[in-house]
């Protein structure tokens, strides 16, 4: 249905957009953080970040030396050929953009230079009966990925337990995920589902709130409480530690309450594409309504 070459080309462009141009919502959130900041040190950090972002876009080069691992989310009607095309696109993008070859064997630490390997890149597929294929990419750097966490809470802890767990993980991470951070939270499902939900949450637009009133309230409270910690940009103090908190959920076993936290650094990179059977492709860094 979708020519392999079209998917491959789409992936290359998605990665170029994500790596070299900060999404508009993230750029706006960083500018707002600068506008409200009164202390000299955090202001200087935010100005350096924004200057770096502008230069990367002007020169069409990656905004960070850690170009991360590209995590894909695919929705629509697809088969194994789509996965093969995504892999080819990643290998091409690694060479052409270029991207740092980050993928290694976890045992030998061997690096084959293509950002491919066993299980790489990760592709989350959601089958849907629709007239298009949606491909989203989330390049995830190690500085933030190393502070991912999964907690299997007692159901009796409820949403207050979830709130405490997220705050605890952010405090433990401190400056190491390169704040201002974006916090993705996955609640429920199985352990692996919660982790996937936390990453998927990072694709949402900053400033958006969950349709679930309880989750929307949790997002708002967590963002306020994280910013009250005073960690600030790069952990050097200031008003903005967190650009946004985004929460997703799934139903879970009656005796479990999984909670996953996925942090993103200030370079909260993402890009989206819609591929149509007639060969048209629409791209966006702000998502599609």
Short mmCIF file of C-alpha atoms in Angstrom, two decimals:
data_model
loop_
_atom_site.label_atom_id
_atom_site.label_comp_id
_atom_site.label_asym_id
_atom_site.label_seq_id
_atom_site.Cartn_x
_atom_site.Cartn_y
_atom_site.Cartn_z
CA UNK A 1 0.00 0.00 0.00
CA UNK A 2 2.81 2.42 0.90
CA UNK A 3 5.94 2.28 -1.29
CA UNK A 4 9.00 1.35 0.75
CA UNK A 5 10.96 4.24 -0.75
CA UNK A 6 8.28 6.71 0.39
CA UNK A 7 8.40 5.49 4.00
CA UNK A 8 12.20 5.54 3.97
CA UNK A 9 12.29 9.11 2.63
CA UNK A 10 9.66 10.18 5.18
CA UNK A 11 11.76 8.80 8.05
CA UNK A 12 14.87 10.65 6.85
CA UNK A 13 12.98 13.94 6.70
CA UNK A 14 11.31 13.32 10.07
CA UNK A 15 14.66 12.78 11.72
CA UNK A 16 16.18 15.83 10.05
CA UNK A 17 13.31 18.00 11.26
CA UNK A 18 13.33 16.56 14.78
CA UNK A 19 17.09 16.77 15.26
CA UNK A 20 17.71 20.20 13.75
CA UNK A 21 14.59 22.22 14.63
CA UNK A 22 13.05 22.45 18.07
CA UNK A 23 9.24 22.01 17.97
CA UNK A 24 7.31 25.30 18.20
CA UNK A 25 5.65 24.42 21.52
CA UNK A 26 9.01 23.65 23.16
CA UNK A 27 10.61 26.79 21.70
CA UNK A 28 7.72 28.89 23.03
CA UNK A 29 7.98 27.29 26.47
CA UNK A 30 11.70 28.08 26.66
CA UNK A 31 11.09 31.69 25.59
CA UNK A 32 8.40 32.00 28.27
CA UNK A 33 10.81 30.59 30.85
CA UNK A 34 13.31 33.31 29.88
CA UNK A 35 10.65 36.03 30.07
CA UNK A 36 9.63 35.15 33.62
CA UNK A 37 13.13 34.45 34.94
CA UNK A 38 14.68 37.16 37.12
CA UNK A 39 17.97 35.57 38.22
CA UNK A 40 21.10 36.15 36.15
CA UNK A 41 22.52 32.60 36.09
CA UNK A 42 19.37 30.78 34.87
CA UNK A 43 18.73 33.58 32.37
CA UNK A 44 22.19 33.08 30.90
CA UNK A 45 21.54 29.34 30.58
CA UNK A 46 18.22 29.88 28.81
CA UNK A 47 19.75 32.45 26.45
CA UNK A 48 22.52 30.01 25.57
CA UNK A 49 19.97 27.26 24.89
CA UNK A 50 17.84 29.49 22.66
CA UNK A 51 20.89 30.76 20.77
CA UNK A 52 22.00 27.18 20.19
CA UNK A 53 18.54 26.24 18.93
CA UNK A 54 18.47 29.15 16.47
CA UNK A 55 21.93 28.35 15.09
CA UNK A 56 21.08 24.67 14.66
CA UNK A 57 17.98 25.56 12.64
CA UNK A 58 19.87 28.10 10.50
CA UNK A 59 22.61 25.60 9.64
CA UNK A 60 20.37 22.52 9.55
CA UNK A 61 22.58 20.65 12.00
CA UNK A 62 21.57 18.71 15.14
CA UNK A 63 20.93 20.92 18.16
CA UNK A 64 22.69 18.50 20.52
CA UNK A 65 25.73 16.26 20.13
CA UNK A 66 23.68 13.41 21.64
CA UNK A 67 21.25 12.83 18.79
CA UNK A 68 19.69 10.07 20.88
CA UNK A 69 17.95 6.88 19.89
CA UNK A 70 14.96 7.44 17.58
CA UNK A 71 11.80 5.99 19.12
CA UNK A 72 8.96 5.56 16.61
CA UNK A 73 5.21 5.42 17.07
CA UNK A 74 3.27 4.15 14.04
CA UNK A 75 -0.52 4.15 13.68
CA UNK A 76 -2.56 2.75 10.79
CA UNK A 77 -2.60 -0.28 8.51
CA UNK A 78 0.90 -1.63 8.07
CA UNK A 79 2.98 -4.78 7.73
CA UNK A 80 6.60 -5.89 8.12
CA UNK A 81 7.66 -3.86 5.08
CA UNK A 82 7.02 -0.64 6.99
CA UNK A 83 9.45 -1.75 9.70
CA UNK A 84 12.10 -2.50 7.10
CA UNK A 85 11.63 0.91 5.51
CA UNK A 86 11.94 2.64 8.89
CA UNK A 87 15.22 0.83 9.52
CA UNK A 88 16.56 1.90 6.12
CA UNK A 89 15.51 5.47 6.82
CA UNK A 90 17.33 5.49 10.16
CA UNK A 91 20.54 4.16 8.59
CA UNK A 92 20.35 6.79 5.83
CA UNK A 93 19.63 9.60 8.25
CA UNK A 94 22.57 8.57 10.41
CA UNK A 95 24.88 9.02 7.45
CA UNK A 96 23.27 11.98 5.71
CA UNK A 97 22.27 14.41 8.49
CA UNK A 98 24.57 13.11 10.12
CA UNK A 99 23.53 11.57 13.44
CA UNK A 100 25.88 10.24 16.07
CA UNK A 101 25.86 6.42 15.92
CA UNK A 102 24.62 5.66 19.43
CA UNK A 103 23.39 2.07 19.22
CA UNK A 104 25.68 -0.52 20.80
CA UNK A 105 25.47 -4.16 21.84
CA UNK A 106 24.73 -4.05 25.60
CA UNK A 107 27.20 -6.86 26.35
CA UNK A 108 30.17 -6.29 24.04
CA UNK A 109 29.49 -2.52 23.60
CA UNK A 110 30.24 -2.99 19.89
CA UNK A 111 28.95 -0.15 17.71
CA UNK A 112 28.16 -0.87 14.05
CA UNK A 113 27.77 2.79 13.14
CA UNK A 114 24.22 2.78 11.77
CA UNK A 115 21.94 3.29 14.81
CA UNK A 116 20.53 -0.15 13.99
CA UNK A 117 20.86 -3.41 15.90
CA UNK A 118 18.82 -6.01 17.73
CA UNK A 119 15.49 -4.37 18.54
CA UNK A 120 16.66 -1.02 17.15
CA UNK A 121 15.07 1.30 16.41
CA UNK A 122 12.14 0.72 18.77
CA UNK A 123 8.84 0.94 16.89
CA UNK A 124 5.51 1.00 18.73
CA UNK A 125 2.69 0.00 16.38
CA UNK A 126 -1.01 0.74 16.86
CA UNK A 127 -3.16 -0.88 14.21
CA UNK A 128 -6.02 1.30 12.99
CA UNK A 129 -8.42 1.11 10.06
CA UNK A 130 -7.78 4.51 8.48
CA UNK A 131 -6.78 5.99 5.13
CA UNK A 132 -3.30 7.08 6.21
CA UNK A 133 -0.21 5.93 8.06
CA UNK A 134 0.88 8.13 10.95
CA UNK A 135 4.57 8.07 11.88
CA UNK A 136 5.89 9.96 14.89
CA UNK A 137 9.50 10.05 16.04
CA UNK A 138 10.92 10.90 19.45
CA UNK A 139 14.74 11.09 19.53
CA UNK A 140 15.69 10.25 23.12
CA UNK A 141 19.10 11.17 24.50
CA UNK A 142 20.90 9.24 27.24
CA UNK A 143 21.05 12.10 29.74
CA UNK A 144 17.30 12.00 30.19
CA UNK A 145 16.76 8.31 29.36
CA UNK A 146 19.08 7.23 32.19
CA UNK A 147 16.58 8.70 34.64
CA UNK A 148 13.57 6.77 33.39
CA UNK A 149 11.84 4.89 36.19
CA UNK A 150 9.13 2.31 36.81
CA UNK A 151 7.33 1.99 40.13
CA UNK A 152 4.91 -0.79 40.97
CA UNK A 153 2.87 0.98 43.63
CA UNK A 154 0.35 -0.49 46.01
CA UNK A 155 -3.10 0.40 44.65
CA UNK A 156 -3.98 1.82 48.06
CA UNK A 157 -1.47 4.63 47.43
CA UNK A 158 -3.74 6.08 44.74
CA UNK A 159 -3.05 9.34 42.92
CA UNK A 160 -1.27 10.79 45.94
CA UNK A 161 1.22 7.93 45.72
CA UNK A 162 1.66 8.61 42.01
CA UNK A 163 2.32 12.29 42.70
CA UNK A 164 4.91 11.49 45.37
CA UNK A 165 6.65 8.97 43.13
CA UNK A 166 7.00 11.41 40.21
CA UNK A 167 8.35 14.18 42.46
CA UNK A 168 10.81 11.73 44.04
CA UNK A 169 12.16 10.70 40.64
CA UNK A 170 12.59 14.30 39.48
CA UNK A 171 14.43 15.21 42.69
CA UNK A 172 16.73 12.20 42.35
CA UNK A 173 17.50 13.11 38.74
CA UNK A 174 18.45 16.67 39.69
CA UNK A 175 20.42 18.47 36.99
CA UNK A 176 21.47 15.33 35.12
CA UNK A 177 18.63 15.23 32.54
CA UNK A 178 19.56 18.81 31.43
CA UNK A 179 16.57 20.82 32.68
CA UNK A 180 14.25 22.50 31.96
CA UNK A 181 12.72 19.04 31.50
CA UNK A 182 9.50 17.65 30.12
CA UNK A 183 7.97 14.92 32.27
CA UNK A 184 6.03 12.05 30.70
CA UNK A 185 4.05 9.82 33.05
CA UNK A 186 2.37 6.51 32.25
CA UNK A 187 -0.14 5.13 34.75
CA UNK A 188 -1.62 1.63 34.63
CA UNK A 189 -1.45 -1.15 32.09
CA UNK A 190 1.31 -3.67 32.66
CA UNK A 191 4.87 -2.69 33.57
CA UNK A 192 5.95 -2.49 29.92
CA UNK A 193 2.77 -0.66 28.91
CA UNK A 194 3.30 2.02 31.55
CA UNK A 195 6.81 2.69 30.22
CA UNK A 196 5.51 2.98 26.65
CA UNK A 197 2.72 5.31 27.77
CA UNK A 198 5.21 7.59 29.53
CA UNK A 199 7.23 7.92 26.32
CA UNK A 200 4.14 8.39 24.17
CA UNK A 201 3.03 11.20 26.50
CA UNK A 202 6.16 13.15 25.51
CA UNK A 203 4.73 13.50 21.99
CA UNK A 204 1.87 15.64 23.24
CA UNK A 205 1.89 19.40 22.83
CA UNK A 206 3.23 21.36 25.79
CA UNK A 207 0.45 23.27 27.48
CA UNK A 208 -2.16 20.68 26.59
CA UNK A 209 -4.06 18.94 29.37
CA UNK A 210 -5.51 15.46 29.59
CA UNK A 211 -9.18 14.99 28.72
CA UNK A 212 -9.48 13.15 32.04
CA UNK A 213 -10.18 15.76 34.72
CA UNK A 214 -8.26 13.87 37.42
CA UNK A 215 -5.19 13.47 35.21
CA UNK A 216 -5.39 17.10 34.07
CA UNK A 217 -5.37 18.19 37.71
CA UNK A 218 -2.40 15.89 38.39
CA UNK A 219 -0.49 17.37 35.42
CA UNK A 220 -1.07 20.90 36.66
CA UNK A 221 -0.15 20.16 40.28
CA UNK A 222 2.99 18.23 39.35
CA UNK A 223 4.23 21.00 37.07
CA UNK A 224 3.74 23.59 39.79
CA UNK A 225 5.39 21.46 42.46
CA UNK A 226 8.36 20.55 40.27
CA UNK A 227 8.96 24.20 39.42
CA UNK A 228 8.77 25.11 43.10
CA UNK A 229 11.83 22.89 43.71
CA UNK A 230 14.06 25.67 42.36
CA UNK A 231 16.42 23.38 40.43
CA UNK A 232 16.10 25.60 37.37
CA UNK A 233 17.90 25.45 34.00
CA UNK A 234 20.84 23.04 34.15
CA UNK A 235 20.30 22.74 37.90
CA UNK A 236 21.70 26.22 38.55
CA UNK A 237 18.57 27.61 40.20
CA UNK A 238 15.66 29.57 38.83
CA UNK A 239 11.93 29.55 38.26
CA UNK A 240 11.60 26.90 35.55
CA UNK A 241 12.70 23.33 36.19
CA UNK A 242 9.90 21.79 34.15
CA UNK A 243 8.35 22.92 30.86
CA UNK A 244 5.40 20.56 31.17
CA UNK A 245 3.97 17.36 32.66
CA UNK A 246 2.00 15.03 30.39
CA UNK A 247 0.16 11.98 31.75
CA UNK A 248 -1.37 9.00 29.93
CA UNK A 249 -3.17 5.98 31.40
CA UNK A 250 -4.41 2.46 30.65
CA UNK A 251 -6.52 0.05 32.67
CA UNK A 252 -4.52 -2.32 34.87
CA UNK A 253 -4.84 -5.42 37.06
CA UNK A 254 -6.92 -4.83 40.19
CA UNK A 255 -3.90 -5.63 42.40
CA UNK A 256 -1.42 -3.32 40.64
CA UNK A 257 -0.70 0.36 40.14
CA UNK A 258 2.22 0.71 37.69
CA UNK A 259 3.69 4.20 37.30
CA UNK A 260 6.42 5.00 34.77
CA UNK A 261 8.31 8.27 34.43
CA UNK A 262 10.10 9.30 31.24
CA UNK A 263 12.02 12.56 31.39
CA UNK A 264 13.02 14.61 28.38
CA UNK A 265 15.74 17.25 28.38
CA UNK A 266 15.22 20.82 27.19
CA UNK A 267 15.87 19.51 23.65
CA UNK A 268 12.46 17.83 23.61
CA UNK A 269 12.67 16.71 19.99
CA UNK A 270 9.73 15.27 18.05
CA UNK A 271 8.27 15.23 14.56
CA UNK A 272 5.16 13.83 12.92
CA UNK A 273 4.13 12.68 9.44
CA UNK A 274 0.97 11.45 7.75
CA UNK A 275 1.55 9.25 4.71
CA UNK A 276 -1.33 8.73 2.26
CA UNK A 277 -1.79 5.89 -0.25
CA UNK A 278 -1.62 8.34 -3.18
CA UNK A 279 1.93 9.32 -2.19
CA UNK A 280 1.16 12.56 -0.38
CA UNK A 281 3.00 13.19 2.90
CA UNK A 282 2.17 15.87 5.45
CA UNK A 283 4.80 16.85 8.03
CA UNK A 284 4.46 18.67 11.33
CA UNK A 285 6.46 19.29 14.48
CA UNK A 286 3.39 20.33 16.42
CA UNK A 287 1.33 17.22 15.81
CA UNK A 288 -1.98 16.97 13.99
CA UNK A 289 -5.39 17.91 15.37
#
